[in-house]
Amino acid sequence: MNQQVISIQNITKTVTTGGKEKNLEILHGVSLTANQGEFLSIVGPSGSGKSTLLHCMSGLSKPTSGSVTILGVDPYKLRPAKSAIFRRTQVGFIFQSYNLIPALPAFDNIVLPLRLSRKKVDEQKIDQLLKDINFNADPANFVTALSGGERQKVAIARVLVSNCRVIFADEPTGALDSVSGKIIFGLLRDLTKQGVCVVMVTHDIEMAAHTDRAITLRDGQLRQILDKPNAQELFEALNAEKK
Ligand SMILES: Nc1ncnc2c1ncn2[C@@H]1O[C@H](COP(=O)(O)OP(=O)(O)O)[C@@H](O)[C@H]1O
Ligand SMILES: [Mg+2]
């Protein structure tokens, strides 16, 4: 179970800002790999480039230089139609309300990738999953009628039913109460046991301490790689990053 599924080599990301400094380099050459069945966490101070890194490594935002390979594929070299299929079938994204469709009910948002891939929709299984993650709203409600936490759960449920092989999650439990957060972490952990690779940005040291490997980021650079991190190590690594 240690086949490499993600590899990023020396990626940089420069954005154009409206401010004085026109071109701002946010990532300064980050290299990293992740394996099948691995739960990898990315931690670091706010503004250190975590979300930018996750977007670049997940195929959503092309790095300015460097290479990205997911499941042997360069996601930035796929033609649009292939890219859509790749994203729908192989990769799951849990980004703050990313790509939820406001004009559709919560339930339809969850099953959309399955329907687009003409896969069977097991309504009972989805109802049970929603119960499991304490989704207390009506799945027939439009996404716009849901709270931030409930939307987050819709985005999570959609990924959990999708059978994807790699999941990218940006603060997936950020908008949730701690009980829901723990449940969702447990479900992601179960997926890694089935061979799914999960890459998660988190502020939550306790949660990162239960992942297989944590990397710390500061000022757009990878600083430390902690195998089987514990909370104390993470706390120290993060405090070192603040100095
Ligand atoms: N499109 C953008 N234009 C200008 N600055 C950006 C852009 N995206 C991110 N940044 C800046 O890059 C830095 C890293 O951002 P981000 O990746 O969101 O950090 P994190 O997720 O660790 O909080 C921040 O200082 C942010 O303001
Ligand atoms: Mg962020």
GROMACS .gro file of N, CA and C and ligand atoms in nm, residues 50-51 170-171 201, ligand 2:
model
   16
   50LYS      N    1  -0.072   2.757   0.250
   50LYS     CA    2  -0.129   2.621   0.255
   50LYS      C    3  -0.237   2.601   0.147
   51SER      N    4  -0.331   2.695   0.141
   51SER     CA    5  -0.439   2.679   0.042
   51SER      C    6  -0.385   2.686  -0.099
  170ASP      N    7  -0.932   2.129   0.241
  170ASP     CA    8  -0.879   2.253   0.300
  170ASP      C    9  -0.961   2.287   0.423
  171GLU      N   10  -0.904   2.267   0.540
  171GLU     CA   11  -0.975   2.291   0.666
  171GLU      C   12  -1.114   2.228   0.661
  201VAL      N   13  -0.531   2.021   0.475
  201VAL     CA   14  -0.481   2.140   0.544
  201VAL      C   15  -0.562   2.156   0.672
  245MG      MG   16  -0.603   2.873   0.365
   0.00000   0.00000   0.00000
